[in-house]
Short mmCIF file of C-alpha atoms in Angstrom, two decimals:
data_model
loop_
_atom_site.label_atom_id
_atom_site.label_comp_id
_atom_site.label_asym_id
_atom_site.label_seq_id
_atom_site.Cartn_x
_atom_site.Cartn_y
_atom_site.Cartn_z
CA MET A 1 29.49 10.12 30.84
CA PHE A 2 26.32 8.90 32.25
CA LYS A 3 25.58 7.38 35.57
CA LYS A 4 25.34 3.64 35.55
CA GLY A 5 21.73 2.53 35.21
CA THR A 6 20.59 5.55 33.16
CA VAL A 7 17.44 4.85 31.08
CA PHE A 8 16.15 6.99 28.44
CA ILE A 9 12.40 6.48 27.35
CA LEU A 10 11.63 7.84 23.96
CA GLY A 11 8.37 8.99 22.55
CA ALA A 12 7.50 10.19 19.05
CA GLY A 13 8.65 13.80 19.93
CA ALA A 14 12.30 12.48 20.42
CA SER A 15 12.55 11.71 16.85
CA PHE A 16 10.52 14.74 15.59
CA PRO A 17 13.61 17.00 15.08
CA TYR A 18 15.08 14.56 12.56
CA GLY A 19 11.98 14.63 10.25
CA LEU A 20 10.25 11.70 11.86
CA PRO A 21 6.44 11.87 12.57
CA THR A 22 4.57 12.44 15.75
CA GLY A 23 1.60 10.46 16.29
CA GLU A 24 -0.64 13.27 14.90
CA ASP A 25 1.71 13.64 11.79
CA LEU A 26 1.61 9.84 11.12
CA ARG A 27 -2.21 10.00 11.48
CA ASN A 28 -2.39 12.92 8.88
CA SER A 29 0.02 11.24 6.53
CA ILE A 30 -2.04 8.01 6.54
CA CYS A 31 -5.26 9.96 6.08
CA GLU A 32 -3.97 12.01 3.33
CA ASP A 33 -1.76 9.17 1.59
CA LYS A 34 1.41 11.53 1.80
CA SER A 35 3.61 8.62 1.43
CA LYS A 36 1.68 7.42 -1.80
CA LEU A 37 0.97 3.84 -0.54
CA GLY A 38 -2.10 4.07 -2.62
CA LEU A 39 -0.19 4.51 -5.92
CA PHE A 40 2.27 1.83 -4.64
CA LEU A 41 -0.45 -0.73 -4.22
CA GLU A 42 -2.17 0.30 -7.40
CA ARG A 43 1.12 -0.49 -9.53
CA GLU A 44 1.25 -3.79 -7.45
CA LYS A 45 -2.32 -4.60 -8.56
CA ASN A 46 -1.38 -4.09 -12.14
CA ARG A 47 1.48 -6.26 -11.99
CA ASP A 48 -0.33 -9.02 -9.97
CA GLN A 49 -4.12 -9.11 -9.59
CA SER A 50 -3.64 -11.06 -6.66
CA LYS A 51 -2.73 -7.87 -4.84
CA ALA A 52 -5.89 -6.23 -5.52
CA ASN A 53 -7.43 -7.14 -2.02
CA TYR A 54 -4.57 -5.19 -0.43
CA LEU A 55 -5.71 -2.12 -2.51
CA MET A 56 -9.23 -2.41 -1.55
CA SER A 57 -8.58 -2.99 2.14
CA TYR A 58 -6.14 -0.08 2.12
CA TRP A 59 -8.71 2.50 0.83
CA LYS A 60 -11.48 1.22 3.22
CA PHE A 61 -8.89 1.37 6.09
CA VAL A 62 -7.96 4.95 5.30
CA GLN A 63 -11.51 5.90 4.95
CA ASP A 64 -12.80 4.39 8.23
CA PHE A 65 -9.72 5.57 10.11
CA SER A 66 -9.97 9.15 8.91
CA GLN A 67 -13.80 9.03 10.17
CA ALA A 68 -13.01 7.53 13.33
CA HIS A 69 -11.06 10.55 14.67
CA THR A 70 -9.02 8.03 17.11
CA ALA A 71 -5.86 10.02 17.90
CA SER A 72 -3.34 7.41 17.04
CA ILE A 73 -2.96 4.58 14.52
CA ASP A 74 -1.60 2.23 17.24
CA LYS A 75 -4.94 2.53 19.25
CA TYR A 76 -7.11 2.34 16.22
CA LEU A 77 -5.50 -0.99 15.12
CA SER A 78 -5.90 -2.40 18.59
CA GLN A 79 -9.38 -1.49 18.42
CA ASN A 80 -9.91 -3.19 14.96
CA ALA A 81 -7.22 -5.71 14.91
CA THR A 82 -9.17 -8.55 13.11
CA ASP A 83 -10.32 -6.26 10.32
CA TYR A 84 -7.28 -3.83 9.82
CA SER A 85 -4.16 -5.27 11.67
CA GLY A 86 -2.52 -6.54 8.59
CA ILE A 87 -3.04 -3.64 6.18
CA GLY A 88 -2.48 -1.20 9.02
CA LYS A 89 0.89 -2.55 9.86
CA ILE A 90 1.83 -2.37 6.06
CA THR A 91 0.77 1.19 6.12
CA ILE A 92 2.98 2.13 9.10
CA ALA A 93 6.04 0.30 7.68
CA HIS A 94 5.59 2.17 4.30
CA ASP A 95 5.14 5.58 5.87
CA ILE A 96 8.16 5.21 8.32
CA LEU A 97 10.27 4.24 5.36
CA TYR A 98 8.97 7.30 3.63
CA TYR A 99 9.83 9.45 6.54
CA GLU A 100 13.26 7.82 7.11
CA SER A 101 14.11 8.58 3.34
CA LYS A 102 13.47 12.47 4.12
CA THR A 103 15.50 12.29 7.40
CA LYS A 104 17.48 15.34 8.46
CA ILE A 105 20.14 13.52 10.47
CA THR A 106 22.60 13.71 7.54
CA ARG A 107 23.22 17.34 8.21
CA HIS A 108 26.06 18.25 10.50
CA LYS A 109 23.64 19.61 13.11
CA ILE A 110 19.95 20.34 13.37
CA GLU A 111 18.99 24.06 13.34
CA GLY A 112 17.74 25.16 16.75
CA ASP A 113 17.83 23.73 20.01
CA GLY A 114 16.06 20.44 19.32
CA ASP A 115 19.12 18.42 18.26
CA TRP A 116 19.32 16.23 21.28
CA TYR A 117 21.09 13.41 19.46
CA HIS A 118 24.09 15.86 18.91
CA PHE A 119 24.12 16.57 22.73
CA LEU A 120 23.63 13.04 23.67
CA PHE A 121 26.53 11.68 21.37
CA ASN A 122 28.94 14.21 22.60
CA LEU A 123 28.27 13.41 26.33
CA MET A 124 28.80 9.61 25.36
CA ILE A 125 32.30 10.46 23.97
CA GLU A 126 33.33 12.82 26.53
CA ASP A 127 36.90 12.23 27.39
CA LEU A 128 37.45 9.93 24.39
CA ASN A 129 40.10 12.00 23.02
CA GLY A 130 42.76 9.50 21.55
CA GLU A 131 42.80 7.96 18.23
CA TYR A 132 41.86 4.47 19.79
CA ASP A 133 39.68 5.62 22.42
CA TYR A 134 36.74 4.44 20.68
CA LYS A 135 37.60 0.96 22.39
CA ASP A 136 36.38 2.48 25.68
CA PHE A 137 33.10 3.79 24.26
CA TYR A 138 31.04 0.91 25.97
CA ASN A 139 32.99 1.03 29.04
CA ARG A 140 32.40 4.77 29.33
CA ASN A 141 28.65 4.34 28.81
CA TYR A 142 28.02 1.04 30.57
CA GLY A 143 24.56 0.97 32.06
CA VAL A 144 23.00 3.21 29.62
CA SER A 145 19.83 1.98 27.91
CA PHE A 146 17.25 3.28 25.63
CA VAL A 147 13.59 2.29 25.61
CA THR A 148 11.57 3.61 22.66
CA PHE A 149 8.09 3.55 21.32
CA ASN A 150 9.12 4.49 17.84
CA TYR A 151 9.30 2.21 14.78
CA ASP A 152 12.13 4.33 13.15
CA ARG A 153 15.86 3.60 13.46
CA SER A 154 17.21 7.16 13.47
CA LEU A 155 18.81 6.98 17.01
CA GLU A 156 20.76 3.72 16.01
CA HIS A 157 21.75 5.16 12.50
CA TYR A 158 22.73 8.31 14.27
CA LEU A 159 25.09 6.81 16.89
CA PHE A 160 26.69 4.21 14.33
CA THR A 161 27.47 6.82 11.73
CA SER A 162 28.64 9.43 14.26
CA LEU A 163 30.97 6.99 16.25
CA LEU A 164 32.28 5.59 12.96
CA LYS A 165 33.10 8.92 11.52
CA SER A 166 34.59 10.19 14.74
CA PHE A 167 37.42 7.70 14.85
CA THR A 168 38.73 6.96 11.49
CA LYS A 169 41.37 4.35 12.80
CA ALA A 170 38.22 2.23 13.73
CA SER A 171 36.88 -0.53 11.53
CA LYS A 172 33.16 -1.09 11.14
CA ASP A 173 33.38 -4.27 13.13
CA GLU A 174 34.96 -2.61 16.02
CA ILE A 175 32.40 0.08 16.06
CA ILE A 176 29.54 -2.44 15.74
CA LYS A 177 31.02 -4.20 18.84
CA GLN A 178 30.93 -1.01 20.96
CA LEU A 179 27.33 -0.23 19.84
CA LYS A 180 25.87 -3.71 20.10
CA SER A 181 26.63 -3.56 23.90
CA ILE A 182 24.27 -0.55 24.49
CA PRO A 183 20.65 -1.83 24.51
CA ILE A 184 17.96 -0.15 22.40
CA TYR A 185 14.48 -1.76 23.22
CA HIS A 186 11.68 -1.00 20.60
CA ILE A 187 8.44 -1.63 22.65
CA TYR A 188 6.28 -1.84 19.59
CA GLY A 189 9.04 -3.16 17.27
CA SER A 190 10.95 -1.54 14.55
CA ILE A 191 10.54 -1.92 10.77
CA ALA A 192 13.90 -3.80 10.63
CA PRO A 193 17.39 -4.13 11.86
CA LEU A 194 20.10 -2.06 10.13
CA LYS A 195 22.66 -4.33 8.52
CA TRP A 196 25.21 -3.72 11.33
CA GLN A 197 22.56 -4.79 13.90
CA LEU A 198 22.22 -8.25 12.41
CA ASN A 199 22.91 -11.39 14.57
CA GLU A 200 24.53 -14.44 13.20
CA ASP A 201 21.15 -16.22 12.60
CA GLU A 202 19.63 -13.23 10.71
CA SER A 203 19.80 -12.19 7.22
CA PHE A 204 16.91 -9.52 6.55
CA TYR A 205 17.84 -6.00 7.03
CA TRP A 206 16.93 -2.72 5.54
CA ASP A 207 19.23 0.29 4.92
CA TYR A 208 18.53 3.62 6.65
CA GLY A 209 17.05 6.04 4.18
CA ASN A 210 16.19 3.40 1.33
CA PRO A 211 12.69 4.08 -0.08
CA LYS A 212 12.91 1.56 -2.85
CA ILE A 213 10.69 -1.08 -1.81
CA ASP A 214 8.94 -4.17 -3.30
CA PHE A 215 5.78 -5.68 -2.09
CA ASP A 216 7.33 -8.80 -0.59
CA SER A 217 9.87 -6.81 1.20
CA LEU A 218 7.37 -4.42 2.42
CA LYS A 219 5.19 -7.38 3.84
CA GLN A 220 8.21 -8.74 5.67
CA LEU A 221 8.86 -5.21 7.31
CA SER A 222 5.23 -4.91 8.32
CA ASP A 223 5.59 -8.31 10.38
CA ASN A 224 8.09 -6.48 12.56
CA ILE A 225 5.53 -3.90 13.67
CA ARG A 226 3.54 -4.57 16.83
CA ILE A 227 0.62 -2.55 18.20
CA VAL A 228 -0.76 -1.66 21.44
CA TYR A 229 -2.07 -4.82 23.32
CA ASP A 230 -0.53 -7.13 20.52
CA GLU A 231 1.38 -8.69 23.34
CA ARG A 232 0.30 -8.38 27.00
CA GLY A 233 2.60 -8.26 30.13
CA ASP A 234 5.98 -9.97 29.68
CA SER A 235 5.11 -12.14 26.66
CA PHE A 236 7.12 -9.91 24.36
CA PRO A 237 10.71 -9.98 25.25
CA GLU A 238 11.37 -6.24 24.37
CA ILE A 239 8.68 -5.38 27.08
CA SER A 240 10.03 -7.42 29.86
CA LYS A 241 13.64 -6.53 29.19
CA ALA A 242 12.66 -2.85 29.24
CA LYS A 243 10.68 -3.23 32.36
CA ARG A 244 13.62 -4.75 33.98
CA VAL A 245 16.09 -2.06 33.20
CA ILE A 246 13.66 0.52 34.32
CA LYS A 247 13.02 -1.09 37.59
CA ASP A 248 16.89 -1.37 38.14
CA ALA A 249 17.55 2.10 36.78
CA ASN A 250 19.10 4.80 39.18
CA GLU A 251 17.67 7.47 36.88
CA VAL A 252 14.96 7.52 34.12
CA TYR A 253 14.22 10.16 31.59
CA LEU A 254 11.22 10.49 29.42
CA LEU A 255 11.96 12.54 26.26
CA GLY A 256 9.43 13.57 23.61
CA PHE A 257 6.86 11.47 25.46
CA GLY A 258 3.15 11.75 24.93
CA TYR A 259 2.22 10.21 28.24
CA ALA A 260 -0.52 8.03 26.65
CA LYS A 261 -2.19 5.76 29.37
CA GLU A 262 -1.33 2.64 27.52
CA ASN A 263 2.34 3.53 27.14
CA ILE A 264 2.64 4.27 30.81
CA ASP A 265 0.83 1.20 31.79
CA ILE A 266 2.57 -1.21 29.61
CA LEU A 267 6.14 -0.28 31.24
CA GLY A 268 4.54 0.07 34.66
CA LEU A 269 5.66 3.63 34.94
CA ARG A 270 3.20 4.84 37.49
CA ASN A 271 4.60 5.87 40.79
CA ARG A 272 8.40 5.22 39.71
CA ILE A 273 10.44 7.29 42.00
CA ASN A 274 13.61 6.88 39.83
CA ILE A 275 12.06 9.16 37.13
CA LYS A 276 14.12 12.32 37.12
CA ALA A 277 12.64 14.41 34.27
CA GLY A 278 10.18 14.17 31.43
CA THR A 279 9.67 16.31 28.36
CA ALA A 280 6.86 16.32 25.75
CA LEU A 281 7.16 17.95 22.35
CA GLY A 282 7.40 21.68 22.72
CA TYR A 283 7.92 21.52 26.54
#
């Protein structure tokens, strides 16, 4: 059980043990077209010639991004928002779907010492020993929040699946009620809500690990992606909410964080005395 007011800030390294890319991996994936978005757009063009402009924009974007040597796709798109924001977000959404479909979190435990989701979940259910103790999951973890710079939904999927399978007496609705009370703020958006995360006024979701995409759905997924400096200050609700919980937190932990200046600045992390520990991938 965690102290009230505990905030975990997650960078790409936090998802890496589960098969999701680091910033460098995502860059290489795009430059080498590992997710085969080029083939996907070629098929779309053959079905509908109006999609041909997306294919041309994609290959020009990949060529320019490869030669620019900018470290991250996010920063590159903020530098070239007018030319490449649209096709760049489509590329990110497609690549995240590709990596999610190859996820490792369906295994009972990840080999080695990197399976921090396993460690986290078992702390969150500490002392929940009875068949109906799932009803106390939120109360036991009241005040725990997650702030993530990642587009993927691996943490949400892991917590939902693990809690549902840990308490077989619980219905999905009861598990959803417990988990929806624990905030997970995606600073730059996530590709889509999972079905269990939908609010009453929402209908579009995307199942975790589903790589079968059509162009219209991919375009809709890409609209959920935000890039560095898309929104400034508190104009994006996720940012203002995240800044508030960080300010009010008793303890803040940075996990798998790259410490990029733009990410530190957007959350106002400089000189935060409530930051207890920070890690980077491999450290």
